[in-house]
Short mmCIF file of N, CA and C in Angstrom, two decimals:
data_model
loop_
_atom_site.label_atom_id
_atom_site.label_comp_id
_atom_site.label_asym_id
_atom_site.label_seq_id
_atom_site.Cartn_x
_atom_site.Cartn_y
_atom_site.Cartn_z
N UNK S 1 -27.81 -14.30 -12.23
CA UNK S 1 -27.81 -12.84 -12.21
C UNK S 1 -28.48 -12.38 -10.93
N UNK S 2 -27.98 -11.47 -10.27
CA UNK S 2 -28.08 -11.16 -9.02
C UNK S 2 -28.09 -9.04 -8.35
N UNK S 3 -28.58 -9.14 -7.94
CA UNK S 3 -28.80 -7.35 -7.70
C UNK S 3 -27.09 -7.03 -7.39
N UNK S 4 -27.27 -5.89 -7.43
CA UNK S 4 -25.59 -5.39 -6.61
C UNK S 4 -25.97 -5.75 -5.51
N UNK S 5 -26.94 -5.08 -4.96
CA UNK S 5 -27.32 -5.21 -3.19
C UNK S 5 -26.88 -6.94 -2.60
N UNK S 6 -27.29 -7.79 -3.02
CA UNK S 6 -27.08 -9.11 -2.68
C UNK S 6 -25.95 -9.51 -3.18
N UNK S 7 -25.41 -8.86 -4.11
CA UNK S 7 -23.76 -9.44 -4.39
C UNK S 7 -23.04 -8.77 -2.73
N UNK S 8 -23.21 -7.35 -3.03
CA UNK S 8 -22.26 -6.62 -1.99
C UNK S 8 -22.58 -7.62 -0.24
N UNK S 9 -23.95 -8.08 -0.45
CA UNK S 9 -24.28 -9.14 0.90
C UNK S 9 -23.26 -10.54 1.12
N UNK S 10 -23.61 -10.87 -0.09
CA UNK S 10 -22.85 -12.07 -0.52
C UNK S 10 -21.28 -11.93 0.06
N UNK S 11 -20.84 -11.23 -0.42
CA UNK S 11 -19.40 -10.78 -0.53
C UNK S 11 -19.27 -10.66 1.21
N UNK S 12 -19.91 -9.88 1.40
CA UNK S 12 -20.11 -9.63 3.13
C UNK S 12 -20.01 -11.09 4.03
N UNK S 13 -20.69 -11.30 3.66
CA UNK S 13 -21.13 -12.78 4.39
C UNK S 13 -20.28 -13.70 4.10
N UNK S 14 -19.47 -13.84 2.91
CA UNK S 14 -18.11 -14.27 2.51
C UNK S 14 -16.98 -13.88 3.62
N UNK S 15 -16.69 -12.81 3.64
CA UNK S 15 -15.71 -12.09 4.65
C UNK S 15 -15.93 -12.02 5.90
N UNK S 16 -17.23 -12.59 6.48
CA UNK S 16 -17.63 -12.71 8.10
C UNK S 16 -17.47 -13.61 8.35
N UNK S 17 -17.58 -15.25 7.21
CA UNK S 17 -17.02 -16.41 7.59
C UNK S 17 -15.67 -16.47 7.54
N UNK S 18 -14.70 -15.82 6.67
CA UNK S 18 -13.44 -16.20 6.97
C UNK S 18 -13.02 -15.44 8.37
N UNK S 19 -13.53 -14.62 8.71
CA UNK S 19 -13.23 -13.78 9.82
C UNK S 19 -13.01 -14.55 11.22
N UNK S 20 -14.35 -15.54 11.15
CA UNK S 20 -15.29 -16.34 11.90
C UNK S 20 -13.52 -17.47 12.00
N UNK S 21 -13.60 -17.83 10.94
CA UNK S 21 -12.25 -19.08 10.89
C UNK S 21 -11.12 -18.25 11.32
N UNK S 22 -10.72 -16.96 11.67
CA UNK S 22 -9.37 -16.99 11.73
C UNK S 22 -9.49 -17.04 13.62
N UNK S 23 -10.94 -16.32 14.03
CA UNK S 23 -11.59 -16.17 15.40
C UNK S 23 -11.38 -17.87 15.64
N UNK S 24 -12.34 -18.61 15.32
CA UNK S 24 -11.83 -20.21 15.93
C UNK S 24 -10.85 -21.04 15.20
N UNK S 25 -9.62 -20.46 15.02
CA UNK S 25 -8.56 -20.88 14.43
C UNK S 25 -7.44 -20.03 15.67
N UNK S 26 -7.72 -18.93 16.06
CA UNK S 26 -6.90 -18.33 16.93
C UNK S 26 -7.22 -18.93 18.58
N UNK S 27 -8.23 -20.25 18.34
CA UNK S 27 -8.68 -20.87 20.08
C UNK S 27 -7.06 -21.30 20.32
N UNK S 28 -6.54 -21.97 19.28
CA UNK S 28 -5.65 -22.90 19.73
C UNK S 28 -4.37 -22.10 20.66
N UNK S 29 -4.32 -20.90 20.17
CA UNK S 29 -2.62 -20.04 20.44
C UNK S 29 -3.23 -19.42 21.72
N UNK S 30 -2.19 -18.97 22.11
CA UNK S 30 -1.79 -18.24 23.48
C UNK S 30 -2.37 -16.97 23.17
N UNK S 31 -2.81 -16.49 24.66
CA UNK S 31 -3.61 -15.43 24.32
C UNK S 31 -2.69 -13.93 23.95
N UNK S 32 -1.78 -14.01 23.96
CA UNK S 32 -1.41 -12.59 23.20
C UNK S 32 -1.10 -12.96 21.68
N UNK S 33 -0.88 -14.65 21.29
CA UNK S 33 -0.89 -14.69 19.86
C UNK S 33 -2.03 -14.92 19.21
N UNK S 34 -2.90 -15.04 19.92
CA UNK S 34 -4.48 -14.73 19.29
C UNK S 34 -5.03 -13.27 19.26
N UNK S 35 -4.56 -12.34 19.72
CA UNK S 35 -4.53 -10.99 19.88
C UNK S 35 -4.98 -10.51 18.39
N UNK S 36 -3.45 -10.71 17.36
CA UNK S 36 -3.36 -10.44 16.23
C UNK S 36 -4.68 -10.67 15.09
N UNK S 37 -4.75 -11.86 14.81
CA UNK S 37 -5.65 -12.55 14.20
C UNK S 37 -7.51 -12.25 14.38
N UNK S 38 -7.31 -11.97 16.04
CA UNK S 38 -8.73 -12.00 16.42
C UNK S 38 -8.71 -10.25 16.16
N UNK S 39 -8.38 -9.43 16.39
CA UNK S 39 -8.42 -7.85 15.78
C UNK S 39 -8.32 -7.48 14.58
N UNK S 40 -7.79 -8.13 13.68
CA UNK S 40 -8.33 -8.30 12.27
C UNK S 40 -8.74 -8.72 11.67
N UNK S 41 -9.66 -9.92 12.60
CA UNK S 41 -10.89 -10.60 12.16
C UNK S 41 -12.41 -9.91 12.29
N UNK S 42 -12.15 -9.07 13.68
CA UNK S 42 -12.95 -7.94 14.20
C UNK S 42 -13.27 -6.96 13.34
N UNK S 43 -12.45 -6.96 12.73
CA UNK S 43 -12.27 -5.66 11.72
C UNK S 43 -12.73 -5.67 10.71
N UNK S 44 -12.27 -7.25 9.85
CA UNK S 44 -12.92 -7.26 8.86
C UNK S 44 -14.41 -7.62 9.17
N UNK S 45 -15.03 -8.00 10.44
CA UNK S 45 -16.53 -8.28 10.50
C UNK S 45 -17.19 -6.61 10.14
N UNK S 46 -16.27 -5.69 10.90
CA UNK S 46 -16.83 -4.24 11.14
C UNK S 46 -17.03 -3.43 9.81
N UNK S 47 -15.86 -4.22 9.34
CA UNK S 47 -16.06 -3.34 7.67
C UNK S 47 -16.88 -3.88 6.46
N UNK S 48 -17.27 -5.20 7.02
CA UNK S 48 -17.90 -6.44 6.52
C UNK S 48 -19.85 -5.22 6.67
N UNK S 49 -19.78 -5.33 7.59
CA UNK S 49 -21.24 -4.61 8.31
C UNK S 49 -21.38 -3.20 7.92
N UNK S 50 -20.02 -3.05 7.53
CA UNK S 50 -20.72 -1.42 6.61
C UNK S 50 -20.96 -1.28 5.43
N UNK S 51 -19.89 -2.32 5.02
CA UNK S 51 -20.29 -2.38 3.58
C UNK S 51 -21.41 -3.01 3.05
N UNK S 52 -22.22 -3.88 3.86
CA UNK S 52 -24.06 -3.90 3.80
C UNK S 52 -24.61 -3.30 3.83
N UNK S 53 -24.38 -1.90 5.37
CA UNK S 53 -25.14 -0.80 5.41
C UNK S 53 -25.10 -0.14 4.54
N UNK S 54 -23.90 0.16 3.84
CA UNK S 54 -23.94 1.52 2.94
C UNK S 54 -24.76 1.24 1.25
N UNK S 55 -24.79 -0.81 0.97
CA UNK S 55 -25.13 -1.35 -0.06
C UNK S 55 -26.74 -1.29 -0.07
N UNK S 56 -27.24 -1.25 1.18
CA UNK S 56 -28.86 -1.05 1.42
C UNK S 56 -29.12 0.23 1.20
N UNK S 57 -27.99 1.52 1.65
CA UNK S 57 -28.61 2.58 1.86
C UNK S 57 -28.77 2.83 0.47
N UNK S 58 -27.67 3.02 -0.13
CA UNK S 58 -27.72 2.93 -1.86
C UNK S 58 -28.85 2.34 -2.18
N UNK S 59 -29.26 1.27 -2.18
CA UNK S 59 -30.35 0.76 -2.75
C UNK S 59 -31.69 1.26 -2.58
N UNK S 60 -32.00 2.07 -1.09
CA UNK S 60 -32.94 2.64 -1.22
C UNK S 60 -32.97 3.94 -1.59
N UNK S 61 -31.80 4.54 -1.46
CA UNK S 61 -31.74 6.07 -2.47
C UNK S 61 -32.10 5.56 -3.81
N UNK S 62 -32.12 4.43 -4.54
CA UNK S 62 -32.00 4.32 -6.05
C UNK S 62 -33.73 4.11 -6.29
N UNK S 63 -33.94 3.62 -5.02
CA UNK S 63 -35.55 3.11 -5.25
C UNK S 63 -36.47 4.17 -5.09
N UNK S 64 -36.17 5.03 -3.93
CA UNK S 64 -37.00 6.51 -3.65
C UNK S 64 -36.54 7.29 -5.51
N UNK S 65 -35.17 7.42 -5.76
CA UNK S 65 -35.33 8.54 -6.85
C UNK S 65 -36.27 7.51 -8.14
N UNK S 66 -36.25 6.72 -8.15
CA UNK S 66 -37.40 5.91 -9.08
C UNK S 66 -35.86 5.25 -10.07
N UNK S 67 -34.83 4.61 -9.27
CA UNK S 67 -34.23 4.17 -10.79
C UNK S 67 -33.98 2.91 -10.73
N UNK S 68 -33.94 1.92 -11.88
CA UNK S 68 -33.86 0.64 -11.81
C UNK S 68 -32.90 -0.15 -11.28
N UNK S 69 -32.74 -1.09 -10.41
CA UNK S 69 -31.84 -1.80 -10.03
C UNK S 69 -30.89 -2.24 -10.35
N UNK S 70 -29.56 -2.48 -10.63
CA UNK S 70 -28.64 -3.08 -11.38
C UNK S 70 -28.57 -4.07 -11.40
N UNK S 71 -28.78 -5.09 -12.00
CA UNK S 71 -28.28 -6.56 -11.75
C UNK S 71 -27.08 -6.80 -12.72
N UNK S 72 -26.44 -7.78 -11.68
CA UNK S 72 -25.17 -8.05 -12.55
C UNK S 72 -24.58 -9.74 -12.40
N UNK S 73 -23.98 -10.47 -13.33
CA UNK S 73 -24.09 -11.49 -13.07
C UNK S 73 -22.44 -11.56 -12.14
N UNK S 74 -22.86 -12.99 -11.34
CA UNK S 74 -21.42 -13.49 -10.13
C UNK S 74 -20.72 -14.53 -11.13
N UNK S 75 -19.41 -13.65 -11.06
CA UNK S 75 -18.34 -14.63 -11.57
C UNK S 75 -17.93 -15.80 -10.94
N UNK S 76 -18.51 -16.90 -11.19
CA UNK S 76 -17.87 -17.96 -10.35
C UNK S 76 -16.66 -18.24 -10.33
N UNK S 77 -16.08 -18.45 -11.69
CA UNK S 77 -14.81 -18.02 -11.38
C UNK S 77 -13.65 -17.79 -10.74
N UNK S 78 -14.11 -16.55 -11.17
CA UNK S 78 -13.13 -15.40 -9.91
C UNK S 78 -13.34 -15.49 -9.20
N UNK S 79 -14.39 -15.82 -8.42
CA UNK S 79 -14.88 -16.33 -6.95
C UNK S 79 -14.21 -17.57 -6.44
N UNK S 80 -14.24 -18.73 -6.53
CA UNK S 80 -13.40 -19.74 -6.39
C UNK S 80 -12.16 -19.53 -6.74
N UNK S 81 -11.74 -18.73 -7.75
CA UNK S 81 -10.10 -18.89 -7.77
C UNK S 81 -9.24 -17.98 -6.27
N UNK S 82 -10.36 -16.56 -6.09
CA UNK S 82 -9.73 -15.94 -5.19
C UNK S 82 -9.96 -16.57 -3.40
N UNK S 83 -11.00 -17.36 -3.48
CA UNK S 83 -11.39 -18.74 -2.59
C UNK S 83 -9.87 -19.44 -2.06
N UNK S 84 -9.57 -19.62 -3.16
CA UNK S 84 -8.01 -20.76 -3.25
C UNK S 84 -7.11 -20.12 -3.01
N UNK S 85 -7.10 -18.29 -3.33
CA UNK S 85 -6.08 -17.99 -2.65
C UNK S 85 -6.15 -17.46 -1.44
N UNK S 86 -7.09 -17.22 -1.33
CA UNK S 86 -6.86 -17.22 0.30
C UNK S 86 -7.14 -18.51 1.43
N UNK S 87 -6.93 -19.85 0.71
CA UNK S 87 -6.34 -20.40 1.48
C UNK S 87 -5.31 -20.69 1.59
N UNK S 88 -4.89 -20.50 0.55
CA UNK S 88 -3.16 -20.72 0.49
C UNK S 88 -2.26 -19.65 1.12
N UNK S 89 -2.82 -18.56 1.23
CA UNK S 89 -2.43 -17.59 2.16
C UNK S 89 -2.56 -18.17 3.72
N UNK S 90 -3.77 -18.33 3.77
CA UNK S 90 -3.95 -19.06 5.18
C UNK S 90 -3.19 -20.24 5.23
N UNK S 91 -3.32 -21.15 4.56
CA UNK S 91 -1.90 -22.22 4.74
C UNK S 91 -0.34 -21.61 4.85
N UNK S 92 0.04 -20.88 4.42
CA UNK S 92 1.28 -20.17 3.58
C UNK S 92 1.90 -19.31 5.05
N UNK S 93 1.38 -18.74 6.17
CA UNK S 93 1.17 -17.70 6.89
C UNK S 93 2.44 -18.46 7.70
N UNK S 94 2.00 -19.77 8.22
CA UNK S 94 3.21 -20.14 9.35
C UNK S 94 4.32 -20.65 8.94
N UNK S 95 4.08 -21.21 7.38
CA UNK S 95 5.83 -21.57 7.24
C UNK S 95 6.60 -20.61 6.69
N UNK S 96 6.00 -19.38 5.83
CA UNK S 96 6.63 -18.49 5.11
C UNK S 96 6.65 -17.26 6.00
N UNK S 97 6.00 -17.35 6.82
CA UNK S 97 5.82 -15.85 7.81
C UNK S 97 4.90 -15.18 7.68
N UNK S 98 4.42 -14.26 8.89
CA UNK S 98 3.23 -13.26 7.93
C UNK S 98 3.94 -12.36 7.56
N UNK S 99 5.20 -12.05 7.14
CA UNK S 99 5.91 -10.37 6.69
C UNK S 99 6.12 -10.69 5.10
N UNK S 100 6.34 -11.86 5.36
CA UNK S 100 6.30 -12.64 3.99
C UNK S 100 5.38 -13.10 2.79
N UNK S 101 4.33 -13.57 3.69
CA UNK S 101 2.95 -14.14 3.00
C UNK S 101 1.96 -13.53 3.05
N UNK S 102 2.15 -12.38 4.02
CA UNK S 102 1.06 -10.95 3.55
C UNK S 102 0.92 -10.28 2.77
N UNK S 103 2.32 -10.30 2.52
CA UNK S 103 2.50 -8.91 1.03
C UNK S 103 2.31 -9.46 0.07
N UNK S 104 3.07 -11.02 -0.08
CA UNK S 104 2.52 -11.61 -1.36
C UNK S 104 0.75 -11.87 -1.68
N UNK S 105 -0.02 -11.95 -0.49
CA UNK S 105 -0.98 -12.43 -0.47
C UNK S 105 -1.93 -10.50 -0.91
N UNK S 106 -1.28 -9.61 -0.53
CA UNK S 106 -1.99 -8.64 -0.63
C UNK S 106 -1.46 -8.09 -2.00
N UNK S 107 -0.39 -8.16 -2.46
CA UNK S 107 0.08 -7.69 -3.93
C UNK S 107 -0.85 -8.68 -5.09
N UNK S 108 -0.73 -9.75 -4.47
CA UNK S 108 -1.46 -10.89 -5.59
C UNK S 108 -2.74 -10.31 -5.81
N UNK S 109 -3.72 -10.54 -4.51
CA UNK S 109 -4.85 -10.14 -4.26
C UNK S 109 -5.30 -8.67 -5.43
N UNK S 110 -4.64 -7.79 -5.13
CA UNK S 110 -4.94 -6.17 -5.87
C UNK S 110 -4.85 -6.38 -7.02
N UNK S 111 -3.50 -7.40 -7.82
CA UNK S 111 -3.66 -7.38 -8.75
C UNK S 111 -4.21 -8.54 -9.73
N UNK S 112 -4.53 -9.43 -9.15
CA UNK S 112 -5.44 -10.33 -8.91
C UNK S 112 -7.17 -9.82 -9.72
N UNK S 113 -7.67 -9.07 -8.60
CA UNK S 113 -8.55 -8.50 -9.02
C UNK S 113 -8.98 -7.17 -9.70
N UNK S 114 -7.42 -6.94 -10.17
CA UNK S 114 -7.54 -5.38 -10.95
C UNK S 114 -7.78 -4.13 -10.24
N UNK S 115 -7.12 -4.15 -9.02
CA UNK S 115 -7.76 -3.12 -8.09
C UNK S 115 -6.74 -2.27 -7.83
N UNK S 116 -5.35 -2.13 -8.27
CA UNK S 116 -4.37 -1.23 -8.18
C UNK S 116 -3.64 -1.27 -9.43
N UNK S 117 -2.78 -0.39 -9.35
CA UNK S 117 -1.39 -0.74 -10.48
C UNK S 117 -0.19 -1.58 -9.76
N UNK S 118 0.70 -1.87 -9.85
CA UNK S 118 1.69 -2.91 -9.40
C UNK S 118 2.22 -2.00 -8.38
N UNK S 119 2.42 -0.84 -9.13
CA UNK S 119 3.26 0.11 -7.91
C UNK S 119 2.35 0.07 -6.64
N UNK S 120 1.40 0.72 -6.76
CA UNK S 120 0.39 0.76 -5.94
C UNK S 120 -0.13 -0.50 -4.91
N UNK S 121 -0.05 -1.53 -5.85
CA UNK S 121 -0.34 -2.76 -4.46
C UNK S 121 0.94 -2.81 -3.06
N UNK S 122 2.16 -2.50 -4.23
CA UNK S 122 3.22 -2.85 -3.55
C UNK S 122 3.60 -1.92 -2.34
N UNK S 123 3.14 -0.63 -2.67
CA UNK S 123 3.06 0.56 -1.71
C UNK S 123 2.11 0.02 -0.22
N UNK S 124 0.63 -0.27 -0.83
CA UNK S 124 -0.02 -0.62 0.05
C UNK S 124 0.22 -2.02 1.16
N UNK S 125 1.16 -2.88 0.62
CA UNK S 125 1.59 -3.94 1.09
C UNK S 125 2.64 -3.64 2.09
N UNK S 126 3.71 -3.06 1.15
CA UNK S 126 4.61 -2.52 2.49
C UNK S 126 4.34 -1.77 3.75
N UNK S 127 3.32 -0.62 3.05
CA UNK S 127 2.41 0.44 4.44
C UNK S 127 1.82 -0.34 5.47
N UNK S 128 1.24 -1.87 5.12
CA UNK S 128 0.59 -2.52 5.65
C UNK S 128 1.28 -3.54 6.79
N UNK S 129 2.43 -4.07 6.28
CA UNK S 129 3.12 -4.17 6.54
C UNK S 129 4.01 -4.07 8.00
N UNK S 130 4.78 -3.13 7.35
CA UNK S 130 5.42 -1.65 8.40
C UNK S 130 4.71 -1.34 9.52
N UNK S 131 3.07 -1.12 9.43
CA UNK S 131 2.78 -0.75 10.18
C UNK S 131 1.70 -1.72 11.44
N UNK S 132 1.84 -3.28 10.69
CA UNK S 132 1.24 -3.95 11.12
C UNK S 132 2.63 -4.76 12.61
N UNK S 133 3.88 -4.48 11.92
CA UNK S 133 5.09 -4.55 12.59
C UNK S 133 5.21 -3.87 13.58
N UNK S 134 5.38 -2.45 13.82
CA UNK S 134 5.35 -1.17 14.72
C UNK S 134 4.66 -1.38 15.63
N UNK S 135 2.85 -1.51 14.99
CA UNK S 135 2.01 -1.48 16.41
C UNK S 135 1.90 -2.88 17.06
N UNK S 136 1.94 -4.29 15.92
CA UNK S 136 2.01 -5.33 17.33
C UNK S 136 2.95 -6.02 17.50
N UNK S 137 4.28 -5.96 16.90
CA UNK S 137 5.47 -6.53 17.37
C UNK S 137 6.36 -5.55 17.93
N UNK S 138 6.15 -4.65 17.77
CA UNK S 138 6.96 -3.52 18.54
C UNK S 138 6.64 -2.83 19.71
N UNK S 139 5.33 -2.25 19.47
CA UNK S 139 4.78 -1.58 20.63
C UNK S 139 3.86 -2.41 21.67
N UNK S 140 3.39 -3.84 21.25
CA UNK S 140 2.60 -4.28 21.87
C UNK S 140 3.35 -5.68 22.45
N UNK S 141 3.99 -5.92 21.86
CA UNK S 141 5.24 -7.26 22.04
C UNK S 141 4.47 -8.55 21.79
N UNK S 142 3.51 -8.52 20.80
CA UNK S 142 2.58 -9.60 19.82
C UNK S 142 3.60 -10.10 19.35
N UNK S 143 3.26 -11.85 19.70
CA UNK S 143 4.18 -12.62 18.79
C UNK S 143 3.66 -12.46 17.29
N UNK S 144 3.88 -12.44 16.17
CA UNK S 144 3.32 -12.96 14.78
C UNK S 144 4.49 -13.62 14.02
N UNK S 145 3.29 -14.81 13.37
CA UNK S 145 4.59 -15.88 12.74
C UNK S 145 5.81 -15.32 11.54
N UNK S 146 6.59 -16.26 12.43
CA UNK S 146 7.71 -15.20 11.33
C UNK S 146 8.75 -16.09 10.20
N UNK S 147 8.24 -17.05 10.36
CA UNK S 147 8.48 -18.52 9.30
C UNK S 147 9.80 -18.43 8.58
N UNK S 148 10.03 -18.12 7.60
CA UNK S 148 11.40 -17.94 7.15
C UNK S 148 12.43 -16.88 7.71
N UNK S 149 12.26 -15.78 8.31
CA UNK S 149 12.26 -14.87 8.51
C UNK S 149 12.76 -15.06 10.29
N UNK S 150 12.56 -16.16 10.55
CA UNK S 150 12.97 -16.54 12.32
C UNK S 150 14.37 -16.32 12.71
N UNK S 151 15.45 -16.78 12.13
CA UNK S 151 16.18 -16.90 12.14
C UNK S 151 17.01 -15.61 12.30
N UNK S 152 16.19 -14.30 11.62
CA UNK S 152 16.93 -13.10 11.41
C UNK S 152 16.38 -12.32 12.68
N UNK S 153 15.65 -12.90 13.57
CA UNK S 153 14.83 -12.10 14.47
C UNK S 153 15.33 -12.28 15.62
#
């Protein structure tokens, strides 16, 4: 059993190491196909670092108004199972594509952890998608793997 504050750390520090792996995982590729990978590894460090800040600030608003801490226990679990899928996403990326193995990996993910309705992941997957297409295979001329999907390109 563990505070929120140190889960929301935990979790953080979870998402700065995979970040960390996609950063020295992108040494090997050419530098405009490391482009991709390393800007949304950036990203997730950036959103990684707020979501600490904002888990401390909370914590000391709760401590100044005088209210007790939450503790809550870590699902191991769910922790290791969603572990596994995102490596299999990360395995999954170059033979299936990322247009392919994103959406599955982000529809799974939402509903996975109960965090949308079906419609809703699927919305967010495609938006994600679409627009991950536009700005770096279109406008920026970023290679990203396109695994099954080569052939039509």
């Amino acid at each position: 059993i563990v505070s929120r504050v140190l889960k929301e750390i935990l979790f953080a520090c979870g998402a700065v190491g995979l970040a960390l792996l996609f950063i020295i995982n992108s040494a090997s590729l050419t530098s405009s196909a490391a482009l991709l990978p390393r800007l949304l590894a950036f990203f997730i460090i950036f959103l990684s670092l707020l979501m600490v800040y904002y888990a401390v600030k909370e914590n000391r608003r709760m401590i100044a108004a005088g209210e007790s801490e939450k503790m809550e226990e870590i699902n191991l679990r769910l922790v290791c199972t969603f572990l596994v899928i995102i490596v299999a996403y990360v395995a999954l990326v170059t033979p299936l594509g990322y247009f392919i193995a994103t959406p599955l990996f982000i529809i799974g993910s939402y509903l996975f952890l109960r965090a949308l309705s079906v419609k809703a992941a699927i919305l967010v997957a495609a938006g994600f998608s679409v627009l991950v297409y536009v700005v770096f295979v279109k406008l920026l001329y970023l290679p990203v793997p396109m695994g099954l999907l080569e052939t039509f390109v």
